[in-house]
Each structure stands twice: as C-alpha cells, then as structure tokens.
PDB file of C-alpha atoms and ligand atoms in Angstrom:
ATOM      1  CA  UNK W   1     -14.712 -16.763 -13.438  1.00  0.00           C
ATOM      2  CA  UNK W   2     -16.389 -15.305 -10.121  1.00  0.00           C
ATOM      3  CA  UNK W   3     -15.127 -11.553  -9.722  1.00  0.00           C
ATOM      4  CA  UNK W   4     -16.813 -11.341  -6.255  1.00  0.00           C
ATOM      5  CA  UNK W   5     -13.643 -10.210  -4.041  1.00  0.00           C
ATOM      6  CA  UNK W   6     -13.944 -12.528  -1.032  1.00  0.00           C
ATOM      7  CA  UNK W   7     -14.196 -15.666  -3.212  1.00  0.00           C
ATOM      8  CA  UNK W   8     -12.259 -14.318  -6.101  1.00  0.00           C
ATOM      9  CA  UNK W   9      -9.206 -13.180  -3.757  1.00  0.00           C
ATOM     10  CA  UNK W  10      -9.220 -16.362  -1.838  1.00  0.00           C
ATOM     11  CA  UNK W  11      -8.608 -18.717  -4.911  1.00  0.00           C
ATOM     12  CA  UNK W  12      -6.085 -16.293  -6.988  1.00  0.00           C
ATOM     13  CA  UNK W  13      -3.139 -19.434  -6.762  1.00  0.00           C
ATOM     14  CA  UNK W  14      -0.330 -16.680  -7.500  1.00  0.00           C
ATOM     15  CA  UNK W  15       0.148 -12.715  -7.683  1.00  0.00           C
ATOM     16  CA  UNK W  16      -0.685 -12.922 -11.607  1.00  0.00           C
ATOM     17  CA  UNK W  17      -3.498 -14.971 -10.981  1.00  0.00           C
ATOM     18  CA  UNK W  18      -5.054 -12.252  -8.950  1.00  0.00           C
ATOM     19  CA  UNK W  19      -4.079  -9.432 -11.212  1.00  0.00           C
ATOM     20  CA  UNK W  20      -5.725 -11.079 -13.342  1.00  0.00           C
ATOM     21  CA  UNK W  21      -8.867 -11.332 -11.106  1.00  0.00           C
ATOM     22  CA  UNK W  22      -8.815  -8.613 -10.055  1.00  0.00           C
ATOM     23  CA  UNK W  23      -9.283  -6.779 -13.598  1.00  0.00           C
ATOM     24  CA  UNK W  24     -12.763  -7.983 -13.623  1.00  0.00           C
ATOM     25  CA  UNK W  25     -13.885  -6.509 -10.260  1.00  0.00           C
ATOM     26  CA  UNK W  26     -17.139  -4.518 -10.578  1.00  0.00           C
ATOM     27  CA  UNK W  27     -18.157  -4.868  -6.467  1.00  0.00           C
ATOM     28  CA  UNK W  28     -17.962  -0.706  -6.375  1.00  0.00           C
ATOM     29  CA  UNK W  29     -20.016   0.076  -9.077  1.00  0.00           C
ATOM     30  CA  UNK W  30     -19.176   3.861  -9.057  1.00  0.00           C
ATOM     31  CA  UNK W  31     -15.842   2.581  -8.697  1.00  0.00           C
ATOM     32  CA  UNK W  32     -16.059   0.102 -11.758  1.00  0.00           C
ATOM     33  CA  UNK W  33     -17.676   2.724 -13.985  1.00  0.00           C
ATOM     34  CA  UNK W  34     -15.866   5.934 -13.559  1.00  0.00           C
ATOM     35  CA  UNK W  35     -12.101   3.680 -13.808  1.00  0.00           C
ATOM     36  CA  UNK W  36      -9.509   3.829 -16.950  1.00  0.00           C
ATOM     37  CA  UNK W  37      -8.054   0.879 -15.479  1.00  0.00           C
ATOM     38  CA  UNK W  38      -7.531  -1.159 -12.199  1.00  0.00           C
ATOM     39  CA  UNK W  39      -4.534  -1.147 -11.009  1.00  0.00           C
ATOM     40  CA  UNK W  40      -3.871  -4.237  -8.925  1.00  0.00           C
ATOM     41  CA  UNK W  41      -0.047  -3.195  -7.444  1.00  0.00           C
ATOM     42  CA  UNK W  42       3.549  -4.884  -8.463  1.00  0.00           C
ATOM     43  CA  UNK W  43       5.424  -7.144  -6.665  1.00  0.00           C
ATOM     44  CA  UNK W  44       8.860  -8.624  -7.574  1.00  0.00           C
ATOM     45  CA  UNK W  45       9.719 -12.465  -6.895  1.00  0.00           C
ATOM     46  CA  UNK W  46      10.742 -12.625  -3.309  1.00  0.00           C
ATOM     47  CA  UNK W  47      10.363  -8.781  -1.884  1.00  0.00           C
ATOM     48  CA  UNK W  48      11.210  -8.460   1.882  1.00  0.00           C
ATOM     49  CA  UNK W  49       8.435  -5.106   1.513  1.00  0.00           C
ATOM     50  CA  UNK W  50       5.377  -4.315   0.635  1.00  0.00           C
ATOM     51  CA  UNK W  51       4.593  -1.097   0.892  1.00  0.00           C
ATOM     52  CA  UNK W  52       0.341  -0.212   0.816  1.00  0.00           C
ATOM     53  CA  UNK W  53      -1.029   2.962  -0.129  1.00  0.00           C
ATOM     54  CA  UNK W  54      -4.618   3.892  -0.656  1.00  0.00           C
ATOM     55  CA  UNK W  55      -5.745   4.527  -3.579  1.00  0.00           C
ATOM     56  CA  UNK W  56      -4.782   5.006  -7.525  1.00  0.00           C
ATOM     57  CA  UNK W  57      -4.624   8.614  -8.481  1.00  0.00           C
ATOM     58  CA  UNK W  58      -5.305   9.833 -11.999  1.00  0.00           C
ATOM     59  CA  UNK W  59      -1.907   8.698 -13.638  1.00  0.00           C
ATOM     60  CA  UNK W  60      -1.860   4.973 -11.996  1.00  0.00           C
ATOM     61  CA  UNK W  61      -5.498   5.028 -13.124  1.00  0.00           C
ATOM     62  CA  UNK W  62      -4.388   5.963 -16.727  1.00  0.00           C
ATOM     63  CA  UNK W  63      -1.142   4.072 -16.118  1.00  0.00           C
ATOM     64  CA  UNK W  64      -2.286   0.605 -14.770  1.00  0.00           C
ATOM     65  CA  UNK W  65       0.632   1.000 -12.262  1.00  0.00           C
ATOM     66  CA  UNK W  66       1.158   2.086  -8.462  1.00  0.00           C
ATOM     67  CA  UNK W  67       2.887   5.414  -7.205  1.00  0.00           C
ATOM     68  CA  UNK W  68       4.148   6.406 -10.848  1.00  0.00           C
ATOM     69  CA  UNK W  69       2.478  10.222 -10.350  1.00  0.00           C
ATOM     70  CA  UNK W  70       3.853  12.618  -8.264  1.00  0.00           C
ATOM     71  CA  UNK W  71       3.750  10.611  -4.823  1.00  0.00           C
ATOM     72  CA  UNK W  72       5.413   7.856  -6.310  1.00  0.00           C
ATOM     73  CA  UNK W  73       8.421   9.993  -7.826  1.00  0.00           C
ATOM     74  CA  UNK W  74       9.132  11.291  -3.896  1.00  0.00           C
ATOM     75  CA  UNK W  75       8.694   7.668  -2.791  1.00  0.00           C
ATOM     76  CA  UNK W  76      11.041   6.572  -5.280  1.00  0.00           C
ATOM     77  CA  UNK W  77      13.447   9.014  -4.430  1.00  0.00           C
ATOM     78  CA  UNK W  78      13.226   8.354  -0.805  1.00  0.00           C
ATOM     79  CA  UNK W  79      13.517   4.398  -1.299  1.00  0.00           C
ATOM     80  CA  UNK W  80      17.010   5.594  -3.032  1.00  0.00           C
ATOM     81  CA  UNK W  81      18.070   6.998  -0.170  1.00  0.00           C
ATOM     82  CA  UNK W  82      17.280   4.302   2.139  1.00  0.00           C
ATOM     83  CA  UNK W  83      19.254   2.167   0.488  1.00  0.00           C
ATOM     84  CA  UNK W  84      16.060   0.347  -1.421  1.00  0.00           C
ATOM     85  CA  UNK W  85      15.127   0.165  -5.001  1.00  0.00           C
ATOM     86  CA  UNK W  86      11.702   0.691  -6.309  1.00  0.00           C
ATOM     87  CA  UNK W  87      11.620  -3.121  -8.143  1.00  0.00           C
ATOM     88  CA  UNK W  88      13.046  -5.170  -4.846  1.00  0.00           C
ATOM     89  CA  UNK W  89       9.333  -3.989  -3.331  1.00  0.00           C
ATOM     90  CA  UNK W  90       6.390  -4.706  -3.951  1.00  0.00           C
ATOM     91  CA  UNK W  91       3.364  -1.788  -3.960  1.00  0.00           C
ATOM     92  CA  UNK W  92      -0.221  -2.012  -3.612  1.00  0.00           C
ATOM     93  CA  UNK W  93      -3.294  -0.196  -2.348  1.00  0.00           C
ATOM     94  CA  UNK W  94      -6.224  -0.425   0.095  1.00  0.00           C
ATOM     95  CA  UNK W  95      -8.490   0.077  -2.965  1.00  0.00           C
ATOM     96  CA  UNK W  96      -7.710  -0.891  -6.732  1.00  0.00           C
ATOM     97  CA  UNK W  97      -9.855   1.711  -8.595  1.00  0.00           C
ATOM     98  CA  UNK W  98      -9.306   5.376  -8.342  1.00  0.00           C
ATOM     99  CA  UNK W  99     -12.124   7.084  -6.475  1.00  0.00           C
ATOM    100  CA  UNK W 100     -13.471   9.830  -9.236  1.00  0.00           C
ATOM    101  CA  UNK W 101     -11.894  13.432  -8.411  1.00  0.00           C
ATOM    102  CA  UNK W 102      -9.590  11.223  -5.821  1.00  0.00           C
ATOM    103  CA  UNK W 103     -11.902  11.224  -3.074  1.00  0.00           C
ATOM    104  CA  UNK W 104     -11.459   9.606   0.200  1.00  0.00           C
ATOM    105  CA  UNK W 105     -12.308   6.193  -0.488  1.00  0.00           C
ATOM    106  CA  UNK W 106     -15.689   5.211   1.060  1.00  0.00           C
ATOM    107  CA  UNK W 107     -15.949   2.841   4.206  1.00  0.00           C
ATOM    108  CA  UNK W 108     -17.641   0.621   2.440  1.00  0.00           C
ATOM    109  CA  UNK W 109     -15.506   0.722  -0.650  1.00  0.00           C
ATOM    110  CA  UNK W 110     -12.662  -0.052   2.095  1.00  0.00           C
ATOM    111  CA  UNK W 111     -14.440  -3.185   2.842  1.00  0.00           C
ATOM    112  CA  UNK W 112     -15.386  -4.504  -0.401  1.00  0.00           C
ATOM    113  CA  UNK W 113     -11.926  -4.395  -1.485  1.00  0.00           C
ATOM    114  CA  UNK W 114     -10.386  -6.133   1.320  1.00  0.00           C
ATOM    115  CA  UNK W 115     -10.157  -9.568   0.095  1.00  0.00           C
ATOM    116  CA  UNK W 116      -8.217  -8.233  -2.697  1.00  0.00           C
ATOM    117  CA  UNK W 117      -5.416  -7.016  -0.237  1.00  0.00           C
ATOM    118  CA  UNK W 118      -5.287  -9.524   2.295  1.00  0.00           C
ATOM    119  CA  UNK W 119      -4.628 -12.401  -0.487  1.00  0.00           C
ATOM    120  CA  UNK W 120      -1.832  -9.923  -1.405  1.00  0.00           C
ATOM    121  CA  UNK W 121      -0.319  -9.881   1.362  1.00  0.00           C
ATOM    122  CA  UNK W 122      -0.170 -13.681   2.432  1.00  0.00           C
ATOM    123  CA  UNK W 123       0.959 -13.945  -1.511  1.00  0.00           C
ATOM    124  CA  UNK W 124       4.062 -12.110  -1.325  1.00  0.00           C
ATOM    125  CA  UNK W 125       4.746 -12.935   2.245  1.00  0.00           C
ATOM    126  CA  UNK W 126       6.995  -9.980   2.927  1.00  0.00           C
ATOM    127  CA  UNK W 127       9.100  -9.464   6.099  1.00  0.00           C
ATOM    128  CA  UNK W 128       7.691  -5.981   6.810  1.00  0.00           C
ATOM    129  CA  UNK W 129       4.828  -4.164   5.260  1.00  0.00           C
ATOM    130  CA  UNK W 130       4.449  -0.352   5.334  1.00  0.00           C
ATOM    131  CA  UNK W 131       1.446   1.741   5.620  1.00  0.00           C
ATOM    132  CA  UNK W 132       1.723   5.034   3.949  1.00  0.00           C
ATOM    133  CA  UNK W 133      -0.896   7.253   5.594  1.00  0.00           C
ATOM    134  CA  UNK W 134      -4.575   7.129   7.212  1.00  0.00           C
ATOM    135  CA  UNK W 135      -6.131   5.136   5.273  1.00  0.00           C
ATOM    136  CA  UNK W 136      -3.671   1.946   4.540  1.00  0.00           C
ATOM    137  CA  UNK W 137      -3.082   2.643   8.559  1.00  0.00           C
ATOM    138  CA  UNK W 138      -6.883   2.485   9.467  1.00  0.00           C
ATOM    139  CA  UNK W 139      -6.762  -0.790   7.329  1.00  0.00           C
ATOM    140  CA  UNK W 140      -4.625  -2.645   9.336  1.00  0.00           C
ATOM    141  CA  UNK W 141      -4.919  -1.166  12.412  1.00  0.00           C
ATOM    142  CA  UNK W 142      -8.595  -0.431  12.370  1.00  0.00           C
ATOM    143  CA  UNK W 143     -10.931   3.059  12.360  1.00  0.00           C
ATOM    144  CA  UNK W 144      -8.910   5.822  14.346  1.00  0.00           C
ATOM    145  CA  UNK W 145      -5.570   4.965  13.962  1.00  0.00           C
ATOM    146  CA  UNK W 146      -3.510   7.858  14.368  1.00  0.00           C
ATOM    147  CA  UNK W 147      -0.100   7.965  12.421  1.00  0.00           C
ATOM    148  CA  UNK W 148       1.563  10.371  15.357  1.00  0.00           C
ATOM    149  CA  UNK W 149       1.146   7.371  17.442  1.00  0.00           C
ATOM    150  CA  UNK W 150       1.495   4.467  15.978  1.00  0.00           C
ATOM    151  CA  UNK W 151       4.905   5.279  14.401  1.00  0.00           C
ATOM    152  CA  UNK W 152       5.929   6.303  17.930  1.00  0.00           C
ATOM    153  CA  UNK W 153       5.809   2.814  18.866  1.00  0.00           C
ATOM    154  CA  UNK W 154       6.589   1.516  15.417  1.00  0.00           C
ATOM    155  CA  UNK W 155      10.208   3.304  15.656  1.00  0.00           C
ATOM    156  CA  UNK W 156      11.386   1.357  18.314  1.00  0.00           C
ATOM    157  CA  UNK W 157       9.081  -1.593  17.865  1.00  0.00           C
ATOM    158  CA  UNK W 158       7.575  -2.326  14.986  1.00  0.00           C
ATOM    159  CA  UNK W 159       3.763  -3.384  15.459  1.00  0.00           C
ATOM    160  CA  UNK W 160       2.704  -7.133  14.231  1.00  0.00           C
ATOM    161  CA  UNK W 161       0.071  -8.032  11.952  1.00  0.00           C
ATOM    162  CA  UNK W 162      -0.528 -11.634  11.388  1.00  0.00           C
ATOM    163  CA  UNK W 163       3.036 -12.356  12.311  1.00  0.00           C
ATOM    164  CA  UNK W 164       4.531  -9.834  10.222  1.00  0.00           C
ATOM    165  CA  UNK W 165       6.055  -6.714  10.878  1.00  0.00           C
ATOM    166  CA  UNK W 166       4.041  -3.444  10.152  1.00  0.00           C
ATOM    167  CA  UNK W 167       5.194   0.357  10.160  1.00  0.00           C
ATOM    168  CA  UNK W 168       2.967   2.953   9.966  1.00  0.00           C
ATOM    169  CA  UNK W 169       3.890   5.805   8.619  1.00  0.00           C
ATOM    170  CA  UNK W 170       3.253   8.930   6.345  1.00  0.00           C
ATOM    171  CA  UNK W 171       1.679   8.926   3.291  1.00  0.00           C
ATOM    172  CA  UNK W 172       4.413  10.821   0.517  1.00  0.00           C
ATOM    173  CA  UNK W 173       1.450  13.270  -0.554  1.00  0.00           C
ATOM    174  CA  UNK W 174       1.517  14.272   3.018  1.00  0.00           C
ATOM    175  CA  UNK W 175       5.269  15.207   2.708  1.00  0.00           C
ATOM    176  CA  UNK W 176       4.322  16.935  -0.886  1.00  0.00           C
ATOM    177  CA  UNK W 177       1.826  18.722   1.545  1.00  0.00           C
ATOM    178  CA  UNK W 178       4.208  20.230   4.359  1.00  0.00           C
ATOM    179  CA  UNK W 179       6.469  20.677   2.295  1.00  0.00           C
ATOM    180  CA  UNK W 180      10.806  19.723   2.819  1.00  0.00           C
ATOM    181  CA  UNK W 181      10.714  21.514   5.902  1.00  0.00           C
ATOM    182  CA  UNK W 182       7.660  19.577   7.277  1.00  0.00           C
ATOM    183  CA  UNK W 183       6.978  16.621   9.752  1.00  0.00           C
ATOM    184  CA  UNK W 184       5.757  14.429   7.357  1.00  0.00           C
ATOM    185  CA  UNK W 185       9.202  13.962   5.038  1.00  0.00           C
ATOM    186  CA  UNK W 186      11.212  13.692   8.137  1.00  0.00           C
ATOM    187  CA  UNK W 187       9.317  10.810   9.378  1.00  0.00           C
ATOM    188  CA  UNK W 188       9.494   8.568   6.115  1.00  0.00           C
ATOM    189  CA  UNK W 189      12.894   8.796   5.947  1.00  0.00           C
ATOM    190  CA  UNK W 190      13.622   7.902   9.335  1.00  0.00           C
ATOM    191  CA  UNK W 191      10.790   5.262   8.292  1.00  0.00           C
ATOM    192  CA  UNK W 192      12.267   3.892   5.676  1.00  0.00           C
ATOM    193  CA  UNK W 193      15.622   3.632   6.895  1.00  0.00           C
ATOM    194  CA  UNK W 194      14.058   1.843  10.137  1.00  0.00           C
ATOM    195  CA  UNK W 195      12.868  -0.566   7.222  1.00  0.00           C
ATOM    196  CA  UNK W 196      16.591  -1.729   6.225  1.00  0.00           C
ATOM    197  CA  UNK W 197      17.512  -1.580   9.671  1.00  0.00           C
ATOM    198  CA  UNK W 198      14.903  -4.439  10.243  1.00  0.00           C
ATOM    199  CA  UNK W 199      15.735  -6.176   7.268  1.00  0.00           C
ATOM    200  CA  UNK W 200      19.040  -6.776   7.992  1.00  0.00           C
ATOM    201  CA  UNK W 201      18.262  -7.613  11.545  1.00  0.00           C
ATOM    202  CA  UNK W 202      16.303  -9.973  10.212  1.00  0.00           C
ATOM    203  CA  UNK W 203      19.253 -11.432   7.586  1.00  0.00           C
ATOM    204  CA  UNK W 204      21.452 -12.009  10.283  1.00  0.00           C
TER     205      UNK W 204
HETATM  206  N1  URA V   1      -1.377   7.478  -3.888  1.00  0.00           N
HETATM  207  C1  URA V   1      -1.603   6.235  -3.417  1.00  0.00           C
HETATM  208  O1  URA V   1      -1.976   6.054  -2.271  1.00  0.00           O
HETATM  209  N2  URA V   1      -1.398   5.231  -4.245  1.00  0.00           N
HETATM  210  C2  URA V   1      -0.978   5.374  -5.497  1.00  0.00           C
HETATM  211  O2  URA V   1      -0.798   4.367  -6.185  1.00  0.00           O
HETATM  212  C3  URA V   1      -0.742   6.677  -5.952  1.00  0.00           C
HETATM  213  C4  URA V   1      -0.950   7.717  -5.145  1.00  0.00           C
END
C-alpha cells in the first residue's frame, strides 16, 4: 500500500481506512524516526465537531490518542461545560507525529501532512470544525492568521471553509499559559458554547 499522503489520503474509503494509512506514513523523516506512535485523531459515527489541534505531545505520542495530556484534560473539562462530551466529537491534528522536544511543526511538515487532514475532514463531514490555536488556524485560514481577529468575526459569524462552518479559536495550552484569569480560557468557553449555539441552530 502507497503511504505517500496525497495519494494515500485521497483513497482511505473510511476514517479506519485512513488510520490505518496513515500508520505507515514516513513523508517527515525526522518526524517518522523520532515517533512512539502516530496518532491519527478519533472520531465517533456521526459527530456534528471536529475539533483540530496541532500536533501530538509526548503522552498522545506514547498514547496513540489526541488531547489525553494536560491540554486535553482542560479541553475535556471545558467541552463539559458547554454542554458537549468528549466521544460525540471527533479530534485530530494539523500534523500526526509529535515534533521531537514539541517543536513548532515545520512549514513544510505542515504541508506534507495535509492530505492526511483534508480527507479527514470531508470523512467525518462535521457541521462545524474548530481550530484550537495558530497553527490549526494558519491551516485553514492560511500564513498570518491571527486568532484576536478571526474569532472576532467568528463570534458573531462563523467563517466558512468548504461549506462548513469554522471557529477559530484558542489553543487550551494557551489557557494553561495565562492562566484562569487570562484571555485565552475566557475565549474557549465563550467558543465552545458559540459551538452548541450553532448546532442547535442548525437542528432546528
Ligand atoms: N496539543 C495538540 O495540539 N494536540 C494534541 O493532541 C495534544 C496537545
């Protein structure tokens, strides 16, 4: 089986196809060598969200599985409180493999992982998708995007990509960062809550 994202990605028929794909990867060769394990994202049967992060940290690296360290406890928590549990969404990130010493990821890391992503999303098919932070923002909105602003407009409106609806807001290591007092937590739960809002809109 070809492990070359663009034509790998394109083909996976279901989510588990491309998990399974996806574990064969080796286009970031740092990437591919310095890895415990890829970890593709989860997505329940017929989740309305998908939130997108960017990249494993050390426990989803040792863990296989998205947001289980300590950004994923405050996201879970936060999901609670909006009224959302953790296994109605689905969770992936820009890049599969944890950069070593969780680096930025590279630009062209960014890129080679792309396919991987994008047949995500049209696979689940949610009604909104989330971007937590700069990176998973800069991926769909392109190089620059600035959180501030885009979840300005997001609030009131959310922003469309490919037809679907797309908030941009703070990554939860960013509200680990400033703290409960900080910016950062405010805005994701205002975010998150603007989530269900849209979600029943949408029901109705
Ligand atoms: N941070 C992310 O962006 N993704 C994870 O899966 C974990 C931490």
């Amino acid at each position: 089986m070809t492990t070359e994202p663009a034509l790998s990605a394109a083909s996976a028929a279901s989510w588990d196809d491309l998990v399974e794909r996806v574990q064969g990867c080796v286009a970031c060769e740092e990437l591919a060598a310095s890895r415990t394990r890829v970890v593709p994202g989860v997505a329940p049967p017929r989740a309305d969200v998908l939130l997108v992060g960017e990249a494993p940290g050390a426990q989803e690296d040792e863990t296989g599985v998205p947001f289980v360290g300590r950004s994923g406890q405050l996201l879970d928590g936060l999901l609670g409180d909006a009224g959302l549990r953790r296994d109605q969404v689905a969770v992936a990130n820009v890049l599969k493999c944890r950069p070593p010493a969780n680096r930025k990821p590279r630009r062209t890391e960014v890129a080679r992982c792309r396919p991987w992503l994008d047949r995500q999303l049209d696979l689940v098919d949610p009604v909104v998708v989330v971007a937590l932070g700069g990176t998973a923002a800069e991926w769909f909105v392109g190089p620059g995007a600035r959180i501030a602003a885009l979840r300005d407009q997001g609030r009131v409106a959310p922003l469309l990509h490919r037809g679907r609806r797309l908030l941009v807001t703070y990554h939860p290591s960013a509200a680990i960062r400033f703290g409960p007092q900080g910016a950062p937590l405010a805005a994701l739960r205002e975010d998150l809550a603007e989530v269900v809002r849209v979600l029943a809109e949408v029901a109705r």
